[in-house]
């Protein structure tokens, strides 16, 4: 790959800005300063540095975040902080975006990547990717709710949900449950409980397909996916 393209792809600015960096002598290949933007380098095997720092050349990043409440699942917002705002520049420069959305008050597993193809596959309704949520419900959740969710409930806009699996962890005036759905309609879990005259008071996503939220991640923390997690996600 051309050196100027490699540097531009790696977040060192436009081709023009990269040319200026090269002209200054800021860029070295294997320790030797290089000024030729057209030089071909293999980013996998030759070490390229800018001001002495190795260039982290890769096309895609894959992060798992434990989304905190109060933050928007978007790349930018005029009012609120977004999940992408929580990342340092070394990741933001890859222009990542969240795969799907969690409501502002929802917590938990959010995949953040710049791999549009993977994102598309995970969100495609045809792929039926299961997502499991933990929720606290104002109201007594019973087996009748489980049966209703398995059969499909009618939401406020008339949409009938696909079969979902309810696991009741605790049932009482306030209940705790896990619910696995394979679609992602707007406010889906909250609206499914509304269809049963019950209210979600706390919602956290635990899984997305084979990916499970790392229990070591506190609210707002994130880490890169392991190679194993990534290959499970891609080969699901
Ligand atoms: N269902 C909801 O109601 N909200 C979310 O954030 C995710 C699923």
mmCIF file of C-alpha atoms and ligand atoms in Angstrom:
data_model
loop_
_atom_site.group_PDB
_atom_site.id
_atom_site.type_symbol
_atom_site.label_atom_id
_atom_site.label_comp_id
_atom_site.label_asym_id
_atom_site.label_seq_id
_atom_site.Cartn_x
_atom_site.Cartn_y
_atom_site.Cartn_z
ATOM 1 C CA UNK A 1 0.000 0.000 0.000
ATOM 2 C CA UNK A 2 1.192 3.549 -0.714
ATOM 3 C CA UNK A 3 2.677 5.184 2.367
ATOM 4 C CA UNK A 4 0.430 8.276 2.115
ATOM 5 C CA UNK A 5 -2.668 6.077 1.886
ATOM 6 C CA UNK A 6 -1.584 3.954 4.817
ATOM 7 C CA UNK A 7 -1.057 7.043 6.979
ATOM 8 C CA UNK A 8 -4.322 8.666 5.891
ATOM 9 C CA UNK A 9 -6.211 5.427 6.588
ATOM 10 C CA UNK A 10 -4.586 5.251 9.994
ATOM 11 C CA UNK A 11 -5.934 8.637 11.044
ATOM 12 C CA UNK A 12 -2.960 10.912 10.340
ATOM 13 C CA UNK A 13 -5.069 13.342 8.337
ATOM 14 C CA UNK A 14 -5.910 13.894 4.702
ATOM 15 C CA UNK A 15 -3.490 12.899 1.951
ATOM 16 C CA UNK A 16 -2.368 16.554 1.887
ATOM 17 C CA UNK A 17 -1.731 16.660 5.630
ATOM 18 C CA UNK A 18 0.118 13.372 5.388
ATOM 19 C CA UNK A 19 2.353 14.801 2.630
ATOM 20 C CA UNK A 20 3.252 17.661 4.967
ATOM 21 C CA UNK A 21 4.183 15.179 7.702
ATOM 22 C CA UNK A 22 6.387 13.290 5.255
ATOM 23 C CA UNK A 23 8.033 16.512 4.107
ATOM 24 C CA UNK A 24 8.889 17.387 7.722
ATOM 25 C CA UNK A 25 10.710 14.065 8.079
ATOM 26 C CA UNK A 26 8.261 12.857 10.754
ATOM 27 C CA UNK A 27 7.742 9.463 9.115
ATOM 28 C CA UNK A 28 10.168 6.551 9.191
ATOM 29 C CA UNK A 29 10.030 3.035 7.812
ATOM 30 C CA UNK A 30 12.143 0.553 9.761
ATOM 31 C CA UNK A 31 13.854 3.507 11.438
ATOM 32 C CA UNK A 32 14.801 5.224 8.195
ATOM 33 C CA UNK A 33 13.151 8.619 7.521
ATOM 34 C CA UNK A 34 11.071 8.542 4.355
ATOM 35 C CA UNK A 35 9.708 11.470 2.370
ATOM 36 C CA UNK A 36 8.240 9.725 -0.654
ATOM 37 C CA UNK A 37 4.419 9.511 -0.351
ATOM 38 C CA UNK A 38 4.287 6.945 -3.160
ATOM 39 C CA UNK A 39 6.628 4.471 -1.440
ATOM 40 C CA UNK A 40 4.971 1.083 -1.187
ATOM 41 C CA UNK A 41 5.008 -0.523 2.235
ATOM 42 C CA UNK A 42 3.468 -3.686 3.617
ATOM 43 C CA UNK A 43 1.813 -2.477 6.811
ATOM 44 C CA UNK A 44 1.799 -5.997 8.262
ATOM 45 C CA UNK A 45 5.533 -6.544 8.051
ATOM 46 C CA UNK A 46 7.292 -3.158 7.968
ATOM 47 C CA UNK A 47 7.275 -0.894 10.975
ATOM 48 C CA UNK A 48 6.121 2.606 10.115
ATOM 49 C CA UNK A 49 6.511 5.304 12.763
ATOM 50 C CA UNK A 50 5.307 8.910 12.984
ATOM 51 C CA UNK A 51 7.340 11.102 15.327
ATOM 52 C CA UNK A 52 8.762 7.812 16.629
ATOM 53 C CA UNK A 53 5.366 6.284 17.492
ATOM 54 C CA UNK A 54 4.498 3.038 15.683
ATOM 55 C CA UNK A 55 1.511 3.368 13.372
ATOM 56 C CA UNK A 56 -1.307 1.082 14.469
ATOM 57 C CA UNK A 57 -2.414 0.054 11.015
ATOM 58 C CA UNK A 58 -5.633 -1.816 10.837
ATOM 59 C CA UNK A 59 -8.833 -1.220 9.040
ATOM 60 C CA UNK A 60 -11.348 -2.236 11.684
ATOM 61 C CA UNK A 61 -11.752 -2.002 15.432
ATOM 62 C CA UNK A 62 -14.202 -4.015 17.536
ATOM 63 C CA UNK A 63 -15.020 -2.848 21.046
ATOM 64 C CA UNK A 64 -17.392 -4.116 23.692
ATOM 65 C CA UNK A 65 -18.734 -1.406 26.004
ATOM 66 C CA UNK A 66 -20.789 -1.597 29.144
ATOM 67 C CA UNK A 67 -22.950 1.370 28.198
ATOM 68 C CA UNK A 68 -23.699 3.601 31.160
ATOM 69 C CA UNK A 69 -27.120 5.223 31.622
ATOM 70 C CA UNK A 70 -27.442 8.828 30.461
ATOM 71 C CA UNK A 71 -25.316 8.360 27.345
ATOM 72 C CA UNK A 72 -26.694 8.180 23.804
ATOM 73 C CA UNK A 73 -26.020 5.237 21.432
ATOM 74 C CA UNK A 74 -24.909 7.422 18.532
ATOM 75 C CA UNK A 75 -21.750 8.888 17.078
ATOM 76 C CA UNK A 76 -22.656 12.530 17.760
ATOM 77 C CA UNK A 77 -25.342 14.464 19.532
ATOM 78 C CA UNK A 78 -25.756 18.181 20.047
ATOM 79 C CA UNK A 79 -26.972 17.890 23.642
ATOM 80 C CA UNK A 80 -25.829 14.668 25.236
ATOM 81 C CA UNK A 81 -22.639 12.676 25.474
ATOM 82 C CA UNK A 82 -22.489 9.701 23.123
ATOM 83 C CA UNK A 83 -20.870 6.307 23.552
ATOM 84 C CA UNK A 84 -18.260 7.329 20.977
ATOM 85 C CA UNK A 85 -17.412 10.431 23.064
ATOM 86 C CA UNK A 86 -16.340 8.030 25.829
ATOM 87 C CA UNK A 87 -13.551 6.607 23.642
ATOM 88 C CA UNK A 88 -10.065 8.096 23.393
ATOM 89 C CA UNK A 89 -8.911 9.583 20.102
ATOM 90 C CA UNK A 90 -6.806 6.538 19.240
ATOM 91 C CA UNK A 91 -10.133 4.676 18.767
ATOM 92 C CA UNK A 92 -12.322 7.587 17.631
ATOM 93 C CA UNK A 93 -10.024 8.153 14.678
ATOM 94 C CA UNK A 94 -11.349 4.881 13.208
ATOM 95 C CA UNK A 95 -14.801 6.504 13.034
ATOM 96 C CA UNK A 96 -16.575 3.774 14.981
ATOM 97 C CA UNK A 97 -20.317 3.585 15.549
ATOM 98 C CA UNK A 98 -22.557 1.531 17.830
ATOM 99 C CA UNK A 99 -24.156 -1.593 16.359
ATOM 100 C CA UNK A 100 -27.821 -0.886 17.012
ATOM 101 C CA UNK A 101 -29.165 1.295 19.758
ATOM 102 C CA UNK A 102 -29.822 1.099 23.434
ATOM 103 C CA UNK A 103 -32.124 3.713 24.981
ATOM 104 C CA UNK A 104 -30.479 6.552 26.881
ATOM 105 C CA UNK A 105 -31.429 4.959 30.221
ATOM 106 C CA UNK A 106 -30.540 1.374 29.174
ATOM 107 C CA UNK A 107 -27.200 -0.088 30.256
ATOM 108 C CA UNK A 108 -25.082 -2.975 29.171
ATOM 109 C CA UNK A 109 -23.566 -4.652 26.167
ATOM 110 C CA UNK A 110 -22.935 -2.454 23.181
ATOM 111 C CA UNK A 111 -20.704 -3.435 20.292
ATOM 112 C CA UNK A 112 -18.861 -0.505 18.761
ATOM 113 C CA UNK A 113 -17.045 -0.940 15.471
ATOM 114 C CA UNK A 114 -16.331 0.621 12.105
ATOM 115 C CA UNK A 115 -17.030 -2.664 10.297
ATOM 116 C CA UNK A 116 -20.205 -1.813 8.392
ATOM 117 C CA UNK A 117 -20.591 -5.292 6.955
ATOM 118 C CA UNK A 118 -20.543 -7.037 10.327
ATOM 119 C CA UNK A 119 -22.882 -4.417 11.772
ATOM 120 C CA UNK A 120 -25.317 -4.915 8.923
ATOM 121 C CA UNK A 121 -25.297 -8.683 9.389
ATOM 122 C CA UNK A 122 -25.892 -8.466 13.121
ATOM 123 C CA UNK A 123 -28.770 -6.040 12.681
ATOM 124 C CA UNK A 124 -30.424 -7.747 9.718
ATOM 125 C CA UNK A 125 -33.897 -8.994 10.730
ATOM 126 C CA UNK A 126 -33.274 -12.046 8.567
ATOM 127 C CA UNK A 127 -30.387 -13.190 10.747
ATOM 128 C CA UNK A 128 -32.460 -13.429 13.954
ATOM 129 C CA UNK A 129 -29.592 -12.513 16.249
ATOM 130 C CA UNK A 130 -30.721 -13.173 19.830
ATOM 131 C CA UNK A 131 -30.282 -10.443 22.412
ATOM 132 C CA UNK A 132 -30.812 -11.156 26.098
ATOM 133 C CA UNK A 133 -31.815 -8.394 28.497
ATOM 134 C CA UNK A 134 -32.002 -8.334 32.272
ATOM 135 C CA UNK A 135 -34.853 -6.184 33.548
ATOM 136 C CA UNK A 136 -36.545 -5.098 36.739
ATOM 137 C CA UNK A 137 -40.307 -4.888 36.284
ATOM 138 C CA UNK A 138 -42.844 -2.908 38.258
ATOM 139 C CA UNK A 139 -45.510 -5.610 38.532
ATOM 140 C CA UNK A 140 -45.798 -9.346 39.027
ATOM 141 C CA UNK A 141 -44.397 -11.239 36.057
ATOM 142 C CA UNK A 142 -45.981 -14.673 35.649
ATOM 143 C CA UNK A 143 -45.870 -17.706 33.381
ATOM 144 C CA UNK A 144 -48.787 -16.165 31.459
ATOM 145 C CA UNK A 145 -46.407 -13.371 30.380
ATOM 146 C CA UNK A 146 -43.926 -16.021 29.258
ATOM 147 C CA UNK A 147 -46.588 -17.715 27.161
ATOM 148 C CA UNK A 148 -47.695 -14.385 25.688
ATOM 149 C CA UNK A 149 -44.124 -13.469 24.732
ATOM 150 C CA UNK A 150 -43.596 -16.904 23.199
ATOM 151 C CA UNK A 151 -46.723 -16.459 21.083
ATOM 152 C CA UNK A 152 -46.009 -12.781 20.275
ATOM 153 C CA UNK A 153 -47.610 -9.688 21.787
ATOM 154 C CA UNK A 154 -49.177 -6.730 19.983
ATOM 155 C CA UNK A 155 -47.312 -3.473 20.549
ATOM 156 C CA UNK A 156 -48.944 -0.029 20.739
ATOM 157 C CA UNK A 157 -48.500 0.472 16.977
ATOM 158 C CA UNK A 158 -50.136 -2.858 16.088
ATOM 159 C CA UNK A 159 -46.873 -4.717 15.417
ATOM 160 C CA UNK A 160 -46.906 -8.344 16.595
ATOM 161 C CA UNK A 161 -43.560 -9.371 18.079
ATOM 162 C CA UNK A 162 -41.646 -12.492 17.060
ATOM 163 C CA UNK A 163 -41.434 -15.306 19.624
ATOM 164 C CA UNK A 164 -39.353 -14.275 22.644
ATOM 165 C CA UNK A 165 -38.101 -16.303 25.599
ATOM 166 C CA UNK A 166 -38.856 -15.119 29.136
ATOM 167 C CA UNK A 167 -36.940 -16.362 32.167
ATOM 168 C CA UNK A 168 -38.465 -15.226 35.469
ATOM 169 C CA UNK A 169 -35.756 -14.767 38.097
ATOM 170 C CA UNK A 170 -37.994 -13.359 40.834
ATOM 171 C CA UNK A 171 -41.728 -12.724 40.769
ATOM 172 C CA UNK A 172 -43.509 -10.332 43.132
ATOM 173 C CA UNK A 173 -44.889 -6.779 43.225
ATOM 174 C CA UNK A 174 -41.497 -6.033 41.683
ATOM 175 C CA UNK A 175 -40.051 -8.757 39.456
ATOM 176 C CA UNK A 176 -36.686 -9.561 37.891
ATOM 177 C CA UNK A 177 -36.491 -11.272 34.545
ATOM 178 C CA UNK A 178 -34.340 -12.098 31.546
ATOM 179 C CA UNK A 179 -35.868 -11.766 28.115
ATOM 180 C CA UNK A 180 -34.344 -12.921 24.833
ATOM 181 C CA UNK A 181 -35.606 -11.272 21.660
ATOM 182 C CA UNK A 182 -34.437 -11.689 18.076
ATOM 183 C CA UNK A 183 -35.479 -8.296 16.747
ATOM 184 C CA UNK A 184 -34.814 -4.709 17.689
ATOM 185 C CA UNK A 185 -37.870 -2.529 17.383
ATOM 186 C CA UNK A 186 -37.779 0.891 19.035
ATOM 187 C CA UNK A 187 -38.104 0.477 22.861
ATOM 188 C CA UNK A 188 -38.988 -3.137 22.203
ATOM 189 C CA UNK A 189 -38.566 -4.674 25.660
ATOM 190 C CA UNK A 190 -40.302 -1.772 27.379
ATOM 191 C CA UNK A 191 -43.190 -1.893 24.922
ATOM 192 C CA UNK A 192 -43.530 -5.674 25.222
ATOM 193 C CA UNK A 193 -44.055 -5.292 28.972
ATOM 194 C CA UNK A 194 -46.413 -2.367 28.389
ATOM 195 C CA UNK A 195 -48.454 -4.728 26.220
ATOM 196 C CA UNK A 196 -48.774 -6.828 29.400
ATOM 197 C CA UNK A 197 -49.636 -3.749 31.564
ATOM 198 C CA UNK A 198 -46.257 -3.844 33.302
ATOM 199 C CA UNK A 199 -43.453 -1.344 33.403
ATOM 200 C CA UNK A 200 -39.701 -1.805 32.940
ATOM 201 C CA UNK A 201 -37.882 0.225 35.611
ATOM 202 C CA UNK A 202 -34.342 -0.984 34.850
ATOM 203 C CA UNK A 203 -32.948 -2.496 31.659
ATOM 204 C CA UNK A 204 -29.550 -3.923 30.865
ATOM 205 C CA UNK A 205 -28.431 -5.879 27.797
ATOM 206 C CA UNK A 206 -26.395 -8.974 28.627
ATOM 207 C CA UNK A 207 -25.779 -10.656 25.265
ATOM 208 C CA UNK A 208 -25.867 -10.119 21.536
ATOM 209 C CA UNK A 209 -25.599 -13.335 19.545
ATOM 210 C CA UNK A 210 -22.608 -15.229 20.934
ATOM 211 C CA UNK A 211 -21.190 -12.109 22.565
ATOM 212 C CA UNK A 212 -21.592 -11.798 26.346
ATOM 213 C CA UNK A 213 -21.049 -8.667 28.396
ATOM 214 C CA UNK A 214 -17.754 -8.996 30.274
ATOM 215 C CA UNK A 215 -18.697 -8.852 33.988
ATOM 216 C CA UNK A 216 -15.374 -7.117 34.701
ATOM 217 C CA UNK A 217 -16.444 -4.040 32.717
ATOM 218 C CA UNK A 218 -17.900 -1.365 34.996
ATOM 219 C CA UNK A 219 -20.437 1.110 33.612
ATOM 220 C CA UNK A 220 -18.802 3.176 30.891
ATOM 221 C CA UNK A 221 -15.819 0.829 30.544
ATOM 222 C CA UNK A 222 -14.937 -0.904 27.321
ATOM 223 C CA UNK A 223 -12.337 -3.231 25.849
ATOM 224 C CA UNK A 224 -11.409 -4.696 22.492
ATOM 225 C CA UNK A 225 -13.031 -8.001 21.576
ATOM 226 C CA UNK A 226 -10.760 -11.018 21.886
ATOM 227 C CA UNK A 227 -9.926 -12.896 18.685
ATOM 228 C CA UNK A 228 -12.169 -15.711 19.854
ATOM 229 C CA UNK A 229 -15.127 -13.387 20.464
ATOM 230 C CA UNK A 230 -14.658 -11.789 17.084
ATOM 231 C CA UNK A 231 -14.463 -15.059 15.194
ATOM 232 C CA UNK A 232 -17.582 -16.371 16.997
ATOM 233 C CA UNK A 233 -19.408 -13.211 16.033
ATOM 234 C CA UNK A 234 -18.312 -13.401 12.412
ATOM 235 C CA UNK A 235 -18.980 -17.109 12.023
ATOM 236 C CA UNK A 236 -22.317 -17.243 13.783
HETATM 237 N N1 LIG B 1 -35.596 -2.555 24.439
HETATM 238 C C1 LIG B 1 -35.858 -1.363 25.007
HETATM 239 O O1 LIG B 1 -36.987 -1.074 25.384
HETATM 240 N N2 LIG B 1 -34.848 -0.502 25.170
HETATM 241 C C2 LIG B 1 -33.583 -0.778 24.823
HETATM 242 O O2 LIG B 1 -32.687 0.049 25.020
HETATM 243 C C3 LIG B 1 -33.315 -2.028 24.226
HETATM 244 C C4 LIG B 1 -34.346 -2.901 24.046
#
